[in-house]
PDB file of C-alpha atoms in Angstrom:
ATOM      1  CA  MET L 383     146.636 -16.054 -64.264  1.00  0.00           C
ATOM      2  CA  LYS L 384     145.456 -19.640 -64.058  1.00  0.00           C
ATOM      3  CA  LYS L 385     144.424 -19.362 -60.780  1.00  0.00           C
ATOM      4  CA  ASP L 386     141.965 -16.160 -61.773  1.00  0.00           C
ATOM      5  CA  TYR L 387     140.331 -17.860 -64.608  1.00  0.00           C
ATOM      6  CA  LEU L 388     139.676 -21.219 -62.866  1.00  0.00           C
ATOM      7  CA  PHE L 389     138.055 -18.886 -60.257  1.00  0.00           C
ATOM      8  CA  PHE L 390     136.135 -17.629 -62.278  1.00  0.00           C
ATOM      9  CA  LEU L 391     134.685 -20.840 -64.106  1.00  0.00           C
ATOM     10  CA  LEU L 392     134.085 -22.091 -61.265  1.00  0.00           C
ATOM     11  CA  ALA L 393     132.586 -19.144 -59.654  1.00  0.00           C
ATOM     12  CA  ALA L 394     130.445 -18.864 -63.111  1.00  0.00           C
ATOM     13  CA  ALA L 395     129.022 -22.813 -62.351  1.00  0.00           C
ATOM     14  CA  GLY L 396     128.124 -21.649 -58.749  1.00  0.00           C
ATOM     15  CA  LEU L 397     126.168 -18.801 -59.848  1.00  0.00           C
ATOM     16  CA  GLY L 398     124.341 -21.166 -62.048  1.00  0.00           C
ATOM     17  CA  ALA L 399     122.845 -22.981 -59.759  1.00  0.00           C
ATOM     18  CA  ALA L 400     119.874 -20.102 -58.719  1.00  0.00           C
ATOM     19  CA  PRO L 401     117.983 -20.531 -55.626  1.00  0.00           C
ATOM     20  CA  ALA L 402     114.982 -22.650 -55.180  1.00  0.00           C
ATOM     21  CA  ALA L 403     112.968 -19.533 -53.992  1.00  0.00           C
ATOM     22  CA  GLN L 404     114.211 -17.891 -57.387  1.00  0.00           C
ATOM     23  CA  ALA L 405     113.326 -20.353 -59.326  1.00  0.00           C
ATOM     24  CA  GLN L 406     109.656 -21.093 -58.498  1.00  0.00           C
ATOM     25  CA  SER L 407     108.901 -17.388 -58.647  1.00  0.00           C
ATOM     26  CA  PHE L 408     110.257 -17.302 -62.142  1.00  0.00           C
ATOM     27  CA  ILE L 409     107.411 -19.312 -64.316  1.00  0.00           C
ATOM     28  CA  LYS L 410     107.854 -21.107 -67.250  1.00  0.00           C
ATOM     29  CA  ALA L 411     106.059 -18.127 -69.237  1.00  0.00           C
ATOM     30  CA  ASN L 412     109.122 -15.934 -68.241  1.00  0.00           C
ATOM     31  CA  GLN L 413     111.599 -18.071 -70.195  1.00  0.00           C
ATOM     32  CA  TYR L 414     112.347 -16.918 -73.571  1.00  0.00           C
ATOM     33  CA  LEU L 415     114.361 -18.226 -76.720  1.00  0.00           C
ATOM     34  CA  SER L 416     116.376 -15.727 -78.971  1.00  0.00           C
ATOM     35  CA  VAL L 417     118.695 -16.058 -81.903  1.00  0.00           C
ATOM     36  CA  GLY L 418     121.462 -13.417 -83.385  1.00  0.00           C
ATOM     37  CA  ALA L 419     124.287 -12.744 -85.174  1.00  0.00           C
ATOM     38  CA  SER L 420     127.792 -10.931 -84.041  1.00  0.00           C
ATOM     39  CA  LEU L 421     130.296  -9.309 -85.876  1.00  0.00           C
ATOM     40  CA  SER L 422     133.523  -9.891 -84.000  1.00  0.00           C
ATOM     41  CA  ALA L 423     137.466  -8.742 -84.232  1.00  0.00           C
ATOM     42  CA  PHE L 424     139.866 -11.596 -83.361  1.00  0.00           C
ATOM     43  CA  ASN L 425     143.347 -11.379 -81.965  1.00  0.00           C
ATOM     44  CA  TYR L 426     145.749 -14.225 -80.726  1.00  0.00           C
ATOM     45  CA  PHE L 427     148.874 -14.235 -77.935  1.00  0.00           C
ATOM     46  CA  GLY L 428     151.791 -16.438 -78.625  1.00  0.00           C
ATOM     47  CA  ASP L 429     155.151 -17.012 -79.908  1.00  0.00           C
ATOM     48  CA  LEU L 430     154.613 -14.055 -82.934  1.00  0.00           C
ATOM     49  CA  THR L 431     153.128 -11.522 -81.033  1.00  0.00           C
ATOM     50  CA  PRO L 432     155.467  -8.510 -80.311  1.00  0.00           C
ATOM     51  CA  ARG L 433     156.308 -10.088 -76.688  1.00  0.00           C
ATOM     52  CA  VAL L 434     155.270 -13.094 -75.709  1.00  0.00           C
ATOM     53  CA  SER L 435     152.948 -12.226 -72.934  1.00  0.00           C
ATOM     54  CA  PHE L 436     149.039 -12.661 -72.347  1.00  0.00           C
ATOM     55  CA  ALA L 437     148.969  -8.459 -72.503  1.00  0.00           C
ATOM     56  CA  SER L 438     150.874  -8.280 -75.936  1.00  0.00           C
ATOM     57  CA  VAL L 439     148.638  -7.013 -78.910  1.00  0.00           C
ATOM     58  CA  ARG L 440     149.291  -5.736 -82.115  1.00  0.00           C
ATOM     59  CA  MET L 441     146.436  -4.246 -83.443  1.00  0.00           C
ATOM     60  CA  ALA L 442     147.626  -4.124 -86.897  1.00  0.00           C
ATOM     61  CA  ALA L 443     147.249  -8.263 -86.571  1.00  0.00           C
ATOM     62  CA  VAL L 444     143.372  -7.815 -85.391  1.00  0.00           C
ATOM     63  CA  ARG L 445     141.104  -9.512 -88.012  1.00  0.00           C
ATOM     64  CA  PRO L 446     137.616  -9.814 -88.756  1.00  0.00           C
ATOM     65  CA  GLY L 447     135.206 -12.613 -87.587  1.00  0.00           C
ATOM     66  CA  PHE L 448     131.399 -13.435 -87.252  1.00  0.00           C
ATOM     67  CA  GLY L 449     128.861 -15.575 -86.136  1.00  0.00           C
ATOM     68  CA  PHE L 450     125.740 -17.102 -85.095  1.00  0.00           C
ATOM     69  CA  HIS L 451     123.850 -17.898 -81.651  1.00  0.00           C
ATOM     70  CA  VAL L 452     120.928 -19.127 -80.340  1.00  0.00           C
ATOM     71  CA  THR L 453     120.256 -17.954 -76.623  1.00  0.00           C
ATOM     72  CA  GLN L 454     117.808 -19.693 -73.709  1.00  0.00           C
ATOM     73  CA  ARG L 455     116.827 -17.896 -70.711  1.00  0.00           C
ATOM     74  CA  LEU L 456     116.446 -20.288 -67.252  1.00  0.00           C
ATOM     75  CA  THR L 457     116.035 -17.971 -64.742  1.00  0.00           C
ATOM     76  CA  PRO L 458     115.914 -14.266 -63.733  1.00  0.00           C
ATOM     77  CA  TYR L 459     119.659 -14.200 -63.569  1.00  0.00           C
ATOM     78  CA  VAL L 460     120.892 -17.326 -65.982  1.00  0.00           C
ATOM     79  CA  SER L 461     120.924 -18.030 -69.691  1.00  0.00           C
ATOM     80  CA  VAL L 462     122.696 -20.671 -71.841  1.00  0.00           C
ATOM     81  CA  ARG L 463     124.157 -19.885 -75.210  1.00  0.00           C
ATOM     82  CA  GLY L 464     125.229 -21.576 -78.158  1.00  0.00           C
ATOM     83  CA  ALA L 465     127.297 -20.192 -81.001  1.00  0.00           C
ATOM     84  CA  LEU L 466     128.781 -20.690 -84.142  1.00  0.00           C
ATOM     85  CA  SER L 467     131.771 -18.696 -84.863  1.00  0.00           C
ATOM     86  CA  PHE L 468     134.394 -18.030 -87.732  1.00  0.00           C
ATOM     87  CA  GLY L 469     137.246 -15.847 -87.681  1.00  0.00           C
ATOM     88  CA  ARG L 470     141.230 -15.558 -88.290  1.00  0.00           C
ATOM     89  CA  ILE L 471     144.336 -14.884 -86.254  1.00  0.00           C
ATOM     90  CA  THR L 472     147.641 -14.016 -87.520  1.00  0.00           C
ATOM     91  CA  GLY L 473     150.917 -13.271 -86.135  1.00  0.00           C
ATOM     92  CA  SER L 474     154.438 -12.018 -87.886  1.00  0.00           C
ATOM     93  CA  ASP L 475     157.861 -11.793 -87.009  1.00  0.00           C
ATOM     94  CA  GLN L 476     158.746  -9.310 -89.762  1.00  0.00           C
ATOM     95  CA  GLN L 477     155.649  -6.846 -88.522  1.00  0.00           C
ATOM     96  CA  ALA L 478     155.811  -7.401 -84.802  1.00  0.00           C
ATOM     97  CA  ALA L 479     159.411  -6.973 -84.351  1.00  0.00           C
ATOM     98  CA  GLY L 480     162.126  -4.432 -86.115  1.00  0.00           C
ATOM     99  CA  LYS L 481     165.461  -5.114 -86.740  1.00  0.00           C
ATOM    100  CA  GLU L 482     166.570  -3.967 -82.875  1.00  0.00           C
ATOM    101  CA  ALA L 483     165.081  -7.295 -81.899  1.00  0.00           C
ATOM    102  CA  ALA L 484     167.759  -9.388 -83.552  1.00  0.00           C
ATOM    103  CA  TYR L 485     166.233 -12.780 -82.990  1.00  0.00           C
ATOM    104  CA  ARG L 486     162.533 -12.043 -83.849  1.00  0.00           C
ATOM    105  CA  TYR L 487     164.029 -10.277 -87.139  1.00  0.00           C
ATOM    106  CA  TYR L 488     166.096 -12.933 -88.291  1.00  0.00           C
ATOM    107  CA  ARG L 489     163.364 -15.987 -86.835  1.00  0.00           C
ATOM    108  CA  ASN L 490     160.954 -14.187 -89.496  1.00  0.00           C
ATOM    109  CA  LEU L 491     158.429 -16.619 -88.814  1.00  0.00           C
ATOM    110  CA  ASN L 492     154.935 -15.869 -89.932  1.00  0.00           C
ATOM    111  CA  PHE L 493     151.420 -17.502 -89.984  1.00  0.00           C
ATOM    112  CA  THR L 494     147.937 -16.900 -90.341  1.00  0.00           C
ATOM    113  CA  SER L 495     144.634 -19.280 -89.830  1.00  0.00           C
ATOM    114  CA  ASN L 496     140.934 -19.214 -89.948  1.00  0.00           C
ATOM    115  CA  ILE L 497     139.355 -20.345 -86.724  1.00  0.00           C
ATOM    116  CA  GLN L 498     135.800 -22.461 -86.593  1.00  0.00           C
ATOM    117  CA  GLU L 499     134.245 -22.461 -83.394  1.00  0.00           C
ATOM    118  CA  LEU L 500     131.505 -24.234 -81.943  1.00  0.00           C
ATOM    119  CA  SER L 501     130.524 -23.088 -78.054  1.00  0.00           C
ATOM    120  CA  VAL L 502     128.403 -23.648 -75.491  1.00  0.00           C
ATOM    121  CA  VAL L 503     128.155 -20.919 -72.197  1.00  0.00           C
ATOM    122  CA  GLY L 504     126.571 -20.326 -69.199  1.00  0.00           C
ATOM    123  CA  ILE L 505     125.658 -16.474 -69.176  1.00  0.00           C
ATOM    124  CA  PHE L 506     124.880 -14.721 -65.855  1.00  0.00           C
ATOM    125  CA  ASP L 507     123.043 -11.708 -65.823  1.00  0.00           C
ATOM    126  CA  LEU L 508     124.219  -8.662 -62.837  1.00  0.00           C
ATOM    127  CA  VAL L 509     120.748  -7.422 -63.247  1.00  0.00           C
ATOM    128  CA  PRO L 510     117.814  -9.763 -63.073  1.00  0.00           C
ATOM    129  CA  ASN L 511     114.567 -10.154 -64.932  1.00  0.00           C
ATOM    130  CA  HIS L 512     112.151 -11.631 -63.274  1.00  0.00           C
ATOM    131  CA  SER L 513     109.389 -10.866 -65.805  1.00  0.00           C
ATOM    132  CA  GLN L 514     108.186 -11.509 -69.268  1.00  0.00           C
ATOM    133  CA  ALA L 515     110.748 -10.889 -71.985  1.00  0.00           C
ATOM    134  CA  VAL L 516     109.144  -7.589 -73.282  1.00  0.00           C
ATOM    135  CA  ASN L 517     109.784  -6.154 -69.305  1.00  0.00           C
ATOM    136  CA  ARG L 518     113.259  -6.973 -69.221  1.00  0.00           C
ATOM    137  CA  MET L 519     116.135  -4.093 -67.933  1.00  0.00           C
ATOM    138  CA  PRO L 520     116.792  -1.420 -70.604  1.00  0.00           C
ATOM    139  CA  ILE L 521     120.807  -2.248 -69.427  1.00  0.00           C
ATOM    140  CA  VAL L 522     122.024  -5.553 -68.585  1.00  0.00           C
ATOM    141  CA  PRO L 523     125.658  -6.297 -67.647  1.00  0.00           C
ATOM    142  CA  TYR L 524     126.682 -10.185 -67.464  1.00  0.00           C
ATOM    143  CA  VAL L 525     129.707 -12.600 -67.393  1.00  0.00           C
ATOM    144  CA  PHE L 526     129.869 -15.586 -68.845  1.00  0.00           C
ATOM    145  CA  GLY L 527     132.479 -18.831 -69.132  1.00  0.00           C
ATOM    146  CA  GLY L 528     131.777 -22.333 -70.510  1.00  0.00           C
ATOM    147  CA  ILE L 529     133.315 -24.511 -73.204  1.00  0.00           C
ATOM    148  CA  ALA L 530     134.201 -24.701 -76.602  1.00  0.00           C
ATOM    149  CA  GLY L 531     135.401 -26.653 -79.351  1.00  0.00           C
ATOM    150  CA  PHE L 532     137.510 -24.732 -82.410  1.00  0.00           C
ATOM    151  CA  HIS L 533     139.586 -26.299 -85.405  1.00  0.00           C
ATOM    152  CA  PHE L 534     142.500 -24.083 -86.914  1.00  0.00           C
ATOM    153  CA  ASN L 535     144.923 -24.447 -89.718  1.00  0.00           C
ATOM    154  CA  PRO L 536     148.298 -22.104 -89.844  1.00  0.00           C
ATOM    155  CA  LYS L 537     149.714 -21.109 -93.046  1.00  0.00           C
ATOM    156  CA  GLY L 538     152.980 -19.696 -93.704  1.00  0.00           C
ATOM    157  CA  THR L 539     153.471 -17.324 -96.328  1.00  0.00           C
ATOM    158  CA  VAL L 540     156.943 -17.384 -98.230  1.00  0.00           C
ATOM    159  CA  ASP L 541     158.624 -14.333 -97.047  1.00  0.00           C
ATOM    160  CA  GLY L 542     162.481 -14.371 -97.083  1.00  0.00           C
ATOM    161  CA  GLY L 543     165.277 -16.406 -96.122  1.00  0.00           C
ATOM    162  CA  THR L 544     166.593 -18.689 -98.626  1.00  0.00           C
ATOM    163  CA  VAL L 545     163.438 -19.756-100.557  1.00  0.00           C
ATOM    164  CA  PRO L 546     164.011 -23.312-102.740  1.00  0.00           C
ATOM    165  CA  ALA L 547     162.928 -24.516-105.933  1.00  0.00           C
ATOM    166  CA  GLY L 548     159.472 -24.920-106.210  1.00  0.00           C
ATOM    167  CA  LEU L 549     158.261 -22.540-103.135  1.00  0.00           C
ATOM    168  CA  LYS L 550     157.074 -19.132-105.229  1.00  0.00           C
ATOM    169  CA  PRO L 551     157.219 -15.906-103.107  1.00  0.00           C
ATOM    170  CA  ASP L 552     154.268 -15.142-101.445  1.00  0.00           C
ATOM    171  CA  ALA L 553     152.639 -18.400-101.764  1.00  0.00           C
ATOM    172  CA  GLN L 554     150.694 -19.977 -98.629  1.00  0.00           C
ATOM    173  CA  VAL L 555     151.442 -23.439 -97.294  1.00  0.00           C
ATOM    174  CA  GLU L 556     149.584 -25.635 -94.929  1.00  0.00           C
ATOM    175  CA  LEU L 557     152.339 -25.901 -91.614  1.00  0.00           C
ATOM    176  CA  GLN L 558     150.555 -28.455 -89.795  1.00  0.00           C
ATOM    177  CA  PRO L 559     151.531 -31.486 -92.285  1.00  0.00           C
ATOM    178  CA  LEU L 560     155.178 -30.266 -92.568  1.00  0.00           C
ATOM    179  CA  ARG L 561     155.577 -30.920 -88.958  1.00  0.00           C
ATOM    180  CA  THR L 562     158.324 -27.806 -88.506  1.00  0.00           C
ATOM    181  CA  GLU L 563     159.570 -28.987 -85.143  1.00  0.00           C
ATOM    182  CA  GLY L 564     159.527 -32.332 -85.818  1.00  0.00           C
ATOM    183  CA  ARG L 565     155.676 -33.126 -84.217  1.00  0.00           C
ATOM    184  CA  TYR L 566     151.978 -33.653 -84.785  1.00  0.00           C
ATOM    185  CA  TYR L 567     149.544 -32.164 -83.251  1.00  0.00           C
ATOM    186  CA  HIS L 568     145.923 -32.102 -84.043  1.00  0.00           C
ATOM    187  CA  ARG L 569     144.028 -28.819 -85.512  1.00  0.00           C
ATOM    188  CA  ALA L 570     140.717 -29.983 -83.624  1.00  0.00           C
ATOM    189  CA  GLN L 571     140.892 -28.625 -80.067  1.00  0.00           C
ATOM    190  CA  ILE L 572     138.989 -27.819 -76.749  1.00  0.00           C
ATOM    191  CA  ALA L 573     139.037 -24.222 -75.309  1.00  0.00           C
ATOM    192  CA  ILE L 574     137.402 -22.691 -72.115  1.00  0.00           C
ATOM    193  CA  PRO L 575     135.544 -19.135 -73.194  1.00  0.00           C
ATOM    194  CA  PHE L 576     134.905 -16.621 -70.857  1.00  0.00           C
ATOM    195  CA  GLY L 577     134.719 -12.936 -70.503  1.00  0.00           C
ATOM    196  CA  ALA L 578     131.965  -9.760 -70.071  1.00  0.00           C
ATOM    197  CA  GLY L 579     129.307  -7.917 -71.963  1.00  0.00           C
ATOM    198  CA  VAL L 580     126.732  -5.681 -71.891  1.00  0.00           C
ATOM    199  CA  ARG L 581     123.012  -5.921 -73.346  1.00  0.00           C
ATOM    200  CA  MET L 582     121.106  -3.275 -74.810  1.00  0.00           C
ATOM    201  CA  LYS L 583     117.326  -3.193 -75.273  1.00  0.00           C
ATOM    202  CA  VAL L 584     116.701  -1.439 -78.374  1.00  0.00           C
ATOM    203  CA  ALA L 585     113.154  -2.285 -79.127  1.00  0.00           C
ATOM    204  CA  LYS L 586     110.480  -4.923 -77.313  1.00  0.00           C
ATOM    205  CA  ASN L 587     111.666  -8.173 -78.668  1.00  0.00           C
ATOM    206  CA  MET L 588     115.516  -7.108 -79.910  1.00  0.00           C
ATOM    207  CA  ASP L 589     118.717  -6.623 -78.029  1.00  0.00           C
ATOM    208  CA  VAL L 590     122.042  -4.980 -79.095  1.00  0.00           C
ATOM    209  CA  GLY L 591     125.481  -6.440 -77.398  1.00  0.00           C
ATOM    210  CA  VAL L 592     129.078  -5.659 -76.914  1.00  0.00           C
ATOM    211  CA  GLU L 593     130.971  -8.162 -75.638  1.00  0.00           C
ATOM    212  CA  LEU L 594     134.803  -9.622 -74.914  1.00  0.00           C
ATOM    213  CA  GLY L 595     136.009 -12.949 -74.707  1.00  0.00           C
ATOM    214  CA  TRP L 596     139.224 -14.730 -74.054  1.00  0.00           C
ATOM    215  CA  ARG L 597     139.872 -18.163 -75.405  1.00  0.00           C
ATOM    216  CA  LYS L 598     141.967 -20.444 -72.968  1.00  0.00           C
ATOM    217  CA  THR L 599     143.368 -23.422 -75.638  1.00  0.00           C
ATOM    218  CA  PHE L 600     145.298 -26.325 -74.766  1.00  0.00           C
ATOM    219  CA  THR L 601     147.588 -26.180 -77.422  1.00  0.00           C
ATOM    220  CA  ASP L 602     150.834 -24.425 -78.380  1.00  0.00           C
ATOM    221  CA  TYR L 603     150.704 -24.410 -82.171  1.00  0.00           C
ATOM    222  CA  LEU L 604     148.020 -21.882 -83.119  1.00  0.00           C
ATOM    223  CA  ASP L 605     150.910 -20.510 -84.644  1.00  0.00           C
ATOM    224  CA  ASP L 606     153.288 -23.724 -85.341  1.00  0.00           C
ATOM    225  CA  VAL L 607     155.603 -22.306 -83.371  1.00  0.00           C
ATOM    226  CA  SER L 608     156.322 -23.652 -79.787  1.00  0.00           C
ATOM    227  CA  THR L 609     159.724 -25.282 -79.194  1.00  0.00           C
ATOM    228  CA  THR L 610     163.293 -25.891 -80.664  1.00  0.00           C
ATOM    229  CA  TYR L 611     164.703 -26.448 -83.965  1.00  0.00           C
ATOM    230  CA  VAL L 612     165.210 -29.372 -85.566  1.00  0.00           C
ATOM    231  CA  SER L 613     167.921 -31.203 -87.932  1.00  0.00           C
ATOM    232  CA  MET L 614     167.145 -30.469 -91.641  1.00  0.00           C
ATOM    233  CA  ALA L 615     167.335 -34.626 -91.529  1.00  0.00           C
ATOM    234  CA  LYS L 616     163.678 -34.812 -90.175  1.00  0.00           C
ATOM    235  CA  LEU L 617     162.510 -32.191 -92.354  1.00  0.00           C
ATOM    236  CA  SER L 618     161.283 -34.054 -95.537  1.00  0.00           C
ATOM    237  CA  THR L 619     159.832 -31.668 -98.264  1.00  0.00           C
ATOM    238  CA  PRO L 620     161.123 -28.454 -99.628  1.00  0.00           C
ATOM    239  CA  ALA L 621     158.735 -26.602 -97.578  1.00  0.00           C
ATOM    240  CA  ALA L 622     159.385 -28.382 -94.344  1.00  0.00           C
ATOM    241  CA  ARG L 623     163.058 -27.385 -94.814  1.00  0.00           C
ATOM    242  CA  TYR L 624     162.260 -24.224 -95.436  1.00  0.00           C
ATOM    243  CA  PHE L 625     159.445 -23.216 -93.113  1.00  0.00           C
ATOM    244  CA  GLY L 626     161.381 -25.362 -90.185  1.00  0.00           C
ATOM    245  CA  HIS L 627     164.608 -23.649 -91.112  1.00  0.00           C
ATOM    246  CA  SER L 628     165.494 -21.674 -94.211  1.00  0.00           C
ATOM    247  CA  ILE L 629     163.337 -18.961 -93.520  1.00  0.00           C
ATOM    248  CA  THR L 630     165.422 -17.794 -90.975  1.00  0.00           C
ATOM    249  CA  ARG L 631     167.259 -14.526 -92.381  1.00  0.00           C
ATOM    250  CA  THR L 632     171.309 -15.215 -92.908  1.00  0.00           C
ATOM    251  CA  ASP L 633     173.706 -12.228 -93.107  1.00  0.00           C
ATOM    252  CA  GLN L 634     176.995 -11.144 -91.244  1.00  0.00           C
ATOM    253  CA  ASP L 635     174.795 -10.120 -88.387  1.00  0.00           C
ATOM    254  CA  THR L 636     173.035 -13.212 -88.207  1.00  0.00           C
ATOM    255  CA  PRO L 637     173.168 -14.625 -84.387  1.00  0.00           C
ATOM    256  CA  ALA L 638     175.804 -17.425 -83.882  1.00  0.00           C
ATOM    257  CA  GLN L 639     174.110 -21.097 -83.718  1.00  0.00           C
ATOM    258  CA  MET L 640     170.678 -19.263 -84.092  1.00  0.00           C
ATOM    259  CA  ASP L 641     168.674 -21.886 -86.106  1.00  0.00           C
ATOM    260  CA  VAL L 642     170.978 -25.235 -85.080  1.00  0.00           C
ATOM    261  CA  PRO L 643     169.245 -28.466 -83.776  1.00  0.00           C
ATOM    262  CA  GLY L 644     167.774 -27.486 -80.411  1.00  0.00           C
ATOM    263  CA  ALA L 645     168.249 -24.156 -80.683  1.00  0.00           C
ATOM    264  CA  LEU L 646     164.922 -22.227 -79.264  1.00  0.00           C
ATOM    265  CA  ARG L 647     162.396 -21.847 -81.971  1.00  0.00           C
ATOM    266  CA  GLY L 648     159.600 -20.513 -79.730  1.00  0.00           C
ATOM    267  CA  SER L 649     158.464 -20.608 -75.742  1.00  0.00           C
ATOM    268  CA  SER L 650     156.294 -23.512 -74.833  1.00  0.00           C
ATOM    269  CA  ALA L 651     156.375 -22.019 -71.233  1.00  0.00           C
ATOM    270  CA  GLN L 652     152.291 -21.201 -72.080  1.00  0.00           C
ATOM    271  CA  LYS L 653     149.736 -22.026 -74.471  1.00  0.00           C
ATOM    272  CA  ASP L 654     148.352 -19.900 -77.141  1.00  0.00           C
ATOM    273  CA  TRP L 655     145.187 -17.792 -76.605  1.00  0.00           C
ATOM    274  CA  TYR L 656     142.617 -15.612 -79.006  1.00  0.00           C
ATOM    275  CA  ILE L 657     140.248 -13.280 -78.015  1.00  0.00           C
ATOM    276  CA  THR L 658     137.201 -12.212 -79.505  1.00  0.00           C
ATOM    277  CA  THR L 659     135.546  -8.295 -79.009  1.00  0.00           C
ATOM    278  CA  GLY L 660     132.349  -7.650 -80.942  1.00  0.00           C
ATOM    279  CA  ILE L 661     128.885  -6.583 -81.135  1.00  0.00           C
ATOM    280  CA  SER L 662     126.027  -8.319 -81.714  1.00  0.00           C
ATOM    281  CA  VAL L 663     122.171  -7.975 -82.426  1.00  0.00           C
ATOM    282  CA  SER L 664     119.495 -10.764 -80.758  1.00  0.00           C
ATOM    283  CA  TYR L 665     115.882 -11.109 -81.556  1.00  0.00           C
ATOM    284  CA  ILE L 666     113.827 -12.532 -79.087  1.00  0.00           C
ATOM    285  CA  LEU L 667     111.159 -15.402 -80.191  1.00  0.00           C
ATOM    286  CA  LYS L 668     108.397 -15.314 -77.850  1.00  0.00           C
ATOM    287  CA  LYS L 669     105.018 -16.905 -77.949  1.00  0.00           C
ATOM    288  CA  GLN L 670     103.124 -14.365 -75.859  1.00  0.00           C
ATOM    289  CA  MET L 671     104.718 -10.919 -75.627  1.00  0.00           C
ATOM    290  CA  LYS L 672     101.847  -8.753 -73.442  1.00  0.00           C
ATOM    291  CA  THR L 673     102.520  -5.794 -71.966  1.00  0.00           C
ATOM    292  CA  ASN L 674     100.635  -5.034 -68.186  1.00  0.00           C
ATOM    293  CA  LYS L 675      97.423  -4.068 -69.491  1.00  0.00           C
ATOM    294  CA  PHE L 676      95.274  -1.789 -66.414  1.00  0.00           C
ATOM    295  CA  ARG L 677      91.544  -1.448 -66.272  1.00  0.00           C
TER     296      ARG L 677
END
């Protein structure tokens, strides 16, 4: 998978350099700017999905998002897009695994996090437009890749286990300050967005698009879960002791030595991902939108 997306990014970067002859034939008057908005569905891959797998999806965990974008057409094939997006991701052992999956059931972790993302991507159209915007193709498939900065803030819900005094059931608590695994991580991170979509012309100066995009992140803490349980002595507050240890279900069937210091709490073998699937509307801003005239 790592080789696949690295190859994709290198290919997208290479495609961004249009041939000289193409650039000369595409005059500046044919370049155009568009602005728009999008509605998206956000999902995430990590330790609290049904399986710790890139392809593991729980549809009930999908959450809505929205965004705004500005796109500049550069050549018949290439555009650059800047976007600001907002969404939410969530995961839960309780909802993703039944009691038959004993470890997940007893671990009993959960999180919800808002995502704010600022991205810049290069878009390569698979169908070129050599003329003005008004004469663009009616349906254009495309691929994209670039870079994004995003902010996340995982929160846990008090639900099950041994709840200490001072914490109310169903209360939400920010998890990063608790250092539930004895580690600090930054909530501002870098991601590599890439994916594909299709854009459809619905009016002289308006397009509607459908897009699927993956975000490769460089953190394993979107869900506040990555490595091992730590000793209670390293958990300095009641909330930290609860989310770092006491949220684990305990009864006569709890696996032995499950939450002792050093026992696996999560898997650090791969970083977390999030994906967006959405629809967008774009309005083309053009000083001159002329159709061909015949005499």
